[in-house]
């Protein structure tokens, strides 16, 4: 994939993501208002009120930041910019992709659609269809794989990431989100994902741990796939 094609691809995806994010924010406001009506299911009010507590949205916003960095990085390759600035941006982009974007996007898609097809009430209750359009659901849980694929198809020569250095950052971010997620329950007695309602505390702990292990596996896979592009197999830069 050429540089200009990658820029155009990222700009298109970023545009649709931005539109979807703004649409979701406005939708969430309507869900909060409607959720105050006792005739409406509380799942609607919950999603609207705690919209920024969903890992799906965290990942979605992070993808947008990554694509902005990628667009700037690809654009600078065609401009007369100092090599130091270019190398810094290359490094930031590589670490964002390998450490967070690849594992988190695949984890979101895998867990969401697995639970959805087993029993959608565990992750995305049918009552939400009244507000939530099908295309937005796919933007948040399916379309997120597109930036992952685009970046994977691009050539790469420098700044390959070591798995050992990537793990601590993922551990920190996952721990941060997990703390926030459980704090919402302890403060408001609300489980953002319904699957947690039917679990015992040991099961919740194991399920959360399983998600983290899955993310680590995806991180390892993503790093190995990128490292396959190295011409010099003896070292990472």
mmCIF file of C-alpha atoms in Angstrom:
data_model
loop_
_atom_site.group_PDB
_atom_site.id
_atom_site.type_symbol
_atom_site.label_atom_id
_atom_site.label_comp_id
_atom_site.label_asym_id
_atom_site.label_seq_id
_atom_site.Cartn_x
_atom_site.Cartn_y
_atom_site.Cartn_z
ATOM 1 C CA UNK A 1 0.000 0.000 0.000
ATOM 2 C CA UNK A 2 1.500 3.350 -1.051
ATOM 3 C CA UNK A 3 1.891 6.347 1.230
ATOM 4 C CA UNK A 4 -0.740 8.427 -0.537
ATOM 5 C CA UNK A 5 -3.216 5.547 -0.515
ATOM 6 C CA UNK A 6 -2.671 4.992 3.209
ATOM 7 C CA UNK A 7 -3.230 8.710 3.899
ATOM 8 C CA UNK A 8 -6.466 8.668 1.908
ATOM 9 C CA UNK A 9 -7.589 5.465 3.642
ATOM 10 C CA UNK A 10 -6.932 6.822 7.119
ATOM 11 C CA UNK A 11 -8.652 10.125 6.328
ATOM 12 C CA UNK A 12 -11.775 8.292 5.130
ATOM 13 C CA UNK A 13 -11.873 6.020 8.179
ATOM 14 C CA UNK A 14 -11.212 8.955 10.521
ATOM 15 C CA UNK A 15 -14.080 10.902 8.956
ATOM 16 C CA UNK A 16 -16.544 8.050 9.507
ATOM 17 C CA UNK A 17 -15.247 7.495 13.039
ATOM 18 C CA UNK A 18 -15.645 11.168 13.916
ATOM 19 C CA UNK A 19 -19.181 11.212 12.546
ATOM 20 C CA UNK A 20 -20.018 8.040 14.478
ATOM 21 C CA UNK A 21 -18.575 9.427 17.714
ATOM 22 C CA UNK A 22 -20.549 12.671 17.459
ATOM 23 C CA UNK A 23 -23.674 10.704 16.558
ATOM 24 C CA UNK A 24 -23.169 8.434 19.574
ATOM 25 C CA UNK A 25 -22.671 11.363 21.967
ATOM 26 C CA UNK A 26 -25.918 12.996 20.824
ATOM 27 C CA UNK A 27 -27.666 9.636 20.931
ATOM 28 C CA UNK A 28 -26.476 9.066 24.486
ATOM 29 C CA UNK A 29 -28.005 12.376 25.574
ATOM 30 C CA UNK A 30 -31.377 11.250 24.200
ATOM 31 C CA UNK A 31 -30.971 7.907 25.954
ATOM 32 C CA UNK A 32 -30.409 9.657 29.278
ATOM 33 C CA UNK A 33 -33.546 11.759 28.825
ATOM 34 C CA UNK A 34 -35.666 8.784 27.772
ATOM 35 C CA UNK A 35 -34.223 6.621 30.515
ATOM 36 C CA UNK A 36 -35.733 8.897 33.126
ATOM 37 C CA UNK A 37 -39.143 7.729 31.940
ATOM 38 C CA UNK A 38 -40.166 4.700 33.983
ATOM 39 C CA UNK A 39 -41.685 3.153 30.861
ATOM 40 C CA UNK A 40 -38.216 2.754 29.378
ATOM 41 C CA UNK A 41 -35.808 -0.050 30.195
ATOM 42 C CA UNK A 42 -32.996 1.037 32.502
ATOM 43 C CA UNK A 43 -30.425 -0.401 30.089
ATOM 44 C CA UNK A 44 -31.110 2.643 27.932
ATOM 45 C CA UNK A 45 -30.505 5.081 30.773
ATOM 46 C CA UNK A 46 -27.401 3.166 31.865
ATOM 47 C CA UNK A 47 -25.714 3.329 28.469
ATOM 48 C CA UNK A 48 -26.497 7.011 28.091
ATOM 49 C CA UNK A 49 -25.339 7.984 31.572
ATOM 50 C CA UNK A 50 -22.130 5.939 31.624
ATOM 51 C CA UNK A 51 -21.313 6.192 27.915
ATOM 52 C CA UNK A 52 -17.665 7.027 28.527
ATOM 53 C CA UNK A 53 -17.232 4.035 30.812
ATOM 54 C CA UNK A 54 -17.366 1.480 28.010
ATOM 55 C CA UNK A 55 -14.044 0.070 26.866
ATOM 56 C CA UNK A 56 -15.456 0.023 23.342
ATOM 57 C CA UNK A 57 -15.542 3.818 23.352
ATOM 58 C CA UNK A 58 -12.080 4.078 24.902
ATOM 59 C CA UNK A 59 -10.746 1.961 22.058
ATOM 60 C CA UNK A 60 -12.713 3.911 19.455
ATOM 61 C CA UNK A 61 -11.337 7.270 20.603
ATOM 62 C CA UNK A 62 -7.806 5.879 20.833
ATOM 63 C CA UNK A 63 -8.128 4.691 17.236
ATOM 64 C CA UNK A 64 -8.981 8.209 16.141
ATOM 65 C CA UNK A 65 -5.921 9.618 17.910
ATOM 66 C CA UNK A 66 -3.768 6.932 16.306
ATOM 67 C CA UNK A 67 -5.100 7.702 12.832
ATOM 68 C CA UNK A 68 -4.343 11.415 13.271
ATOM 69 C CA UNK A 69 -0.761 10.489 14.209
ATOM 70 C CA UNK A 70 -0.544 8.092 11.241
ATOM 71 C CA UNK A 71 -1.834 10.719 8.799
ATOM 72 C CA UNK A 72 0.691 13.289 10.046
ATOM 73 C CA UNK A 73 3.472 10.704 9.951
ATOM 74 C CA UNK A 74 2.711 9.624 6.382
ATOM 75 C CA UNK A 75 2.356 13.263 5.273
ATOM 76 C CA UNK A 76 5.734 14.256 6.729
ATOM 77 C CA UNK A 77 7.403 11.619 4.567
ATOM 78 C CA UNK A 78 6.576 13.798 1.569
ATOM 79 C CA UNK A 79 7.683 17.069 3.184
ATOM 80 C CA UNK A 80 11.066 18.552 4.037
ATOM 81 C CA UNK A 81 11.004 17.823 7.765
ATOM 82 C CA UNK A 82 13.959 17.089 10.035
ATOM 83 C CA UNK A 83 14.790 13.408 10.389
ATOM 84 C CA UNK A 84 14.654 13.624 14.194
ATOM 85 C CA UNK A 85 11.011 14.742 14.151
ATOM 86 C CA UNK A 86 10.113 12.042 11.659
ATOM 87 C CA UNK A 87 11.814 9.342 13.720
ATOM 88 C CA UNK A 88 10.024 10.498 16.879
ATOM 89 C CA UNK A 89 6.651 10.311 15.153
ATOM 90 C CA UNK A 90 7.509 6.897 13.667
ATOM 91 C CA UNK A 91 8.293 5.614 17.153
ATOM 92 C CA UNK A 92 5.113 7.011 18.731
ATOM 93 C CA UNK A 93 3.017 5.541 15.931
ATOM 94 C CA UNK A 94 4.652 2.113 16.206
ATOM 95 C CA UNK A 95 4.183 1.947 19.965
ATOM 96 C CA UNK A 96 0.563 3.118 19.817
ATOM 97 C CA UNK A 97 -0.231 0.425 17.268
ATOM 98 C CA UNK A 98 1.618 -2.511 18.806
ATOM 99 C CA UNK A 99 1.067 -1.758 22.474
ATOM 100 C CA UNK A 100 -2.601 -0.727 22.445
ATOM 101 C CA UNK A 101 -4.402 -0.493 19.109
ATOM 102 C CA UNK A 102 -3.865 -4.005 17.754
ATOM 103 C CA UNK A 103 -4.645 -5.947 20.974
ATOM 104 C CA UNK A 104 -7.504 -3.760 22.202
ATOM 105 C CA UNK A 105 -9.314 -3.635 18.852
ATOM 106 C CA UNK A 106 -9.159 -7.393 18.335
ATOM 107 C CA UNK A 107 -10.164 -8.037 21.945
ATOM 108 C CA UNK A 108 -13.226 -5.769 21.634
ATOM 109 C CA UNK A 109 -14.343 -7.416 18.393
ATOM 110 C CA UNK A 110 -13.727 -10.958 19.658
ATOM 111 C CA UNK A 111 -15.441 -10.656 23.030
ATOM 112 C CA UNK A 112 -18.361 -8.533 21.856
ATOM 113 C CA UNK A 113 -19.347 -10.712 18.908
ATOM 114 C CA UNK A 114 -18.725 -13.956 20.803
ATOM 115 C CA UNK A 115 -21.104 -12.901 23.577
ATOM 116 C CA UNK A 116 -23.524 -11.347 21.087
ATOM 117 C CA UNK A 117 -23.966 -14.591 19.166
ATOM 118 C CA UNK A 118 -24.176 -16.701 22.328
ATOM 119 C CA UNK A 119 -26.784 -14.440 23.921
ATOM 120 C CA UNK A 120 -26.932 -10.789 22.977
ATOM 121 C CA UNK A 121 -28.615 -9.937 26.295
ATOM 122 C CA UNK A 122 -25.228 -10.546 27.924
ATOM 123 C CA UNK A 123 -23.561 -7.662 26.119
ATOM 124 C CA UNK A 124 -26.004 -5.635 24.007
ATOM 125 C CA UNK A 125 -29.665 -6.106 25.081
ATOM 126 C CA UNK A 126 -32.222 -6.037 22.290
ATOM 127 C CA UNK A 127 -34.037 -3.128 23.944
ATOM 128 C CA UNK A 128 -31.124 -0.902 22.854
ATOM 129 C CA UNK A 129 -32.096 -1.409 19.211
ATOM 130 C CA UNK A 130 -34.839 1.143 19.789
ATOM 131 C CA UNK A 131 -32.156 3.838 19.979
ATOM 132 C CA UNK A 132 -28.990 2.246 18.649
ATOM 133 C CA UNK A 133 -28.852 1.913 14.820
ATOM 134 C CA UNK A 134 -27.268 -1.271 13.454
ATOM 135 C CA UNK A 135 -24.609 0.644 11.522
ATOM 136 C CA UNK A 136 -23.320 2.345 14.672
ATOM 137 C CA UNK A 137 -23.024 -1.019 16.381
ATOM 138 C CA UNK A 138 -20.826 -2.242 13.523
ATOM 139 C CA UNK A 139 -18.789 0.968 13.508
ATOM 140 C CA UNK A 140 -17.919 0.418 17.166
ATOM 141 C CA UNK A 141 -17.386 -3.340 17.082
ATOM 142 C CA UNK A 142 -16.560 -4.405 13.489
ATOM 143 C CA UNK A 143 -15.255 -1.411 11.557
ATOM 144 C CA UNK A 144 -12.551 -0.969 14.215
ATOM 145 C CA UNK A 145 -10.589 -3.743 12.507
ATOM 146 C CA UNK A 146 -10.048 -1.635 9.379
ATOM 147 C CA UNK A 147 -7.295 0.650 10.807
ATOM 148 C CA UNK A 148 -5.613 -2.474 12.193
ATOM 149 C CA UNK A 149 -5.539 -4.047 8.729
ATOM 150 C CA UNK A 150 -4.423 -0.850 6.964
ATOM 151 C CA UNK A 151 -1.436 -0.429 9.273
ATOM 152 C CA UNK A 152 -0.550 -4.101 8.959
ATOM 153 C CA UNK A 153 -0.414 -3.817 5.155
ATOM 154 C CA UNK A 154 1.963 -0.844 5.188
ATOM 155 C CA UNK A 155 5.719 -1.402 4.738
ATOM 156 C CA UNK A 156 7.867 -0.895 7.828
ATOM 157 C CA UNK A 157 11.626 -0.478 8.248
ATOM 158 C CA UNK A 158 12.256 0.976 11.698
ATOM 159 C CA UNK A 159 11.042 1.129 15.300
ATOM 160 C CA UNK A 160 9.958 -2.432 15.899
ATOM 161 C CA UNK A 161 8.536 -2.988 19.371
ATOM 162 C CA UNK A 162 9.717 -5.600 21.860
ATOM 163 C CA UNK A 163 6.970 -7.607 23.539
ATOM 164 C CA UNK A 164 8.739 -7.391 26.911
ATOM 165 C CA UNK A 165 8.610 -3.590 26.802
ATOM 166 C CA UNK A 166 5.024 -3.460 25.527
ATOM 167 C CA UNK A 167 3.497 -5.659 28.240
ATOM 168 C CA UNK A 168 3.911 -3.237 31.208
ATOM 169 C CA UNK A 169 2.107 -0.458 29.343
ATOM 170 C CA UNK A 170 -0.805 -2.736 28.467
ATOM 171 C CA UNK A 171 -0.920 -3.961 32.076
ATOM 172 C CA UNK A 172 -1.153 -0.368 33.307
ATOM 173 C CA UNK A 173 -3.885 0.623 30.844
ATOM 174 C CA UNK A 174 -5.902 -2.531 31.463
ATOM 175 C CA UNK A 175 -5.557 -2.064 35.222
ATOM 176 C CA UNK A 176 -6.674 1.561 34.904
ATOM 177 C CA UNK A 177 -9.798 0.613 32.975
ATOM 178 C CA UNK A 178 -10.612 -2.332 35.258
ATOM 179 C CA UNK A 179 -10.369 -0.074 38.315
ATOM 180 C CA UNK A 180 -12.687 2.454 36.689
ATOM 181 C CA UNK A 181 -15.122 -0.259 35.580
ATOM 182 C CA UNK A 182 -15.516 -1.847 39.007
ATOM 183 C CA UNK A 183 -15.637 1.563 40.704
ATOM 184 C CA UNK A 184 -18.774 2.343 38.665
ATOM 185 C CA UNK A 185 -20.417 -0.731 40.162
ATOM 186 C CA UNK A 186 -19.360 0.067 43.728
ATOM 187 C CA UNK A 187 -20.481 3.694 43.419
ATOM 188 C CA UNK A 188 -23.662 3.267 41.384
ATOM 189 C CA UNK A 189 -24.442 -0.475 41.626
ATOM 190 C CA UNK A 190 -24.431 -0.685 37.838
ATOM 191 C CA UNK A 191 -22.735 -3.282 35.654
ATOM 192 C CA UNK A 192 -22.048 -1.705 32.277
ATOM 193 C CA UNK A 193 -21.857 -5.128 30.649
ATOM 194 C CA UNK A 194 -24.851 -7.333 31.608
ATOM 195 C CA UNK A 195 -22.740 -10.513 31.525
ATOM 196 C CA UNK A 196 -21.269 -9.475 34.884
ATOM 197 C CA UNK A 197 -24.735 -9.592 36.464
ATOM 198 C CA UNK A 198 -25.062 -13.349 36.125
ATOM 199 C CA UNK A 199 -21.574 -14.106 37.453
ATOM 200 C CA UNK A 200 -20.304 -14.724 40.962
ATOM 201 C CA UNK A 201 -17.343 -12.670 42.150
ATOM 202 C CA UNK A 202 -14.811 -15.456 41.436
ATOM 203 C CA UNK A 203 -16.277 -15.779 37.930
ATOM 204 C CA UNK A 204 -16.042 -12.031 37.393
ATOM 205 C CA UNK A 205 -12.412 -12.114 38.404
ATOM 206 C CA UNK A 206 -11.637 -15.011 36.064
ATOM 207 C CA UNK A 207 -13.555 -13.415 33.194
ATOM 208 C CA UNK A 208 -11.650 -10.155 33.620
ATOM 209 C CA UNK A 209 -8.355 -12.041 33.823
ATOM 210 C CA UNK A 210 -9.304 -13.966 30.677
ATOM 211 C CA UNK A 211 -9.844 -10.713 28.803
ATOM 212 C CA UNK A 212 -6.418 -9.501 29.860
ATOM 213 C CA UNK A 213 -4.742 -12.746 28.776
ATOM 214 C CA UNK A 214 -6.539 -12.522 25.429
ATOM 215 C CA UNK A 215 -5.281 -8.950 24.989
ATOM 216 C CA UNK A 216 -1.728 -10.082 25.783
ATOM 217 C CA UNK A 217 -1.984 -12.876 23.209
ATOM 218 C CA UNK A 218 -3.188 -10.429 20.584
ATOM 219 C CA UNK A 219 -0.402 -8.033 21.516
ATOM 220 C CA UNK A 220 2.162 -10.791 21.015
ATOM 221 C CA UNK A 221 0.630 -11.739 17.651
ATOM 222 C CA UNK A 222 0.562 -8.116 16.466
ATOM 223 C CA UNK A 223 4.188 -7.515 17.418
ATOM 224 C CA UNK A 224 5.310 -10.725 15.706
ATOM 225 C CA UNK A 225 3.416 -9.819 12.535
ATOM 226 C CA UNK A 226 5.075 -6.398 12.431
ATOM 227 C CA UNK A 227 8.485 -7.850 13.237
ATOM 228 C CA UNK A 228 8.191 -10.163 10.232
ATOM 229 C CA UNK A 229 8.762 -7.035 8.122
ATOM 230 C CA UNK A 230 12.271 -6.570 9.540
ATOM 231 C CA UNK A 231 15.075 -6.956 7.049
ATOM 232 C CA UNK A 232 17.624 -7.392 9.821
ATOM 233 C CA UNK A 233 16.241 -10.195 11.998
ATOM 234 C CA UNK A 234 19.034 -9.913 14.542
ATOM 235 C CA UNK A 235 17.864 -6.794 16.379
ATOM 236 C CA UNK A 236 14.981 -4.462 17.054
ATOM 237 C CA UNK A 237 15.224 -0.705 16.710
#
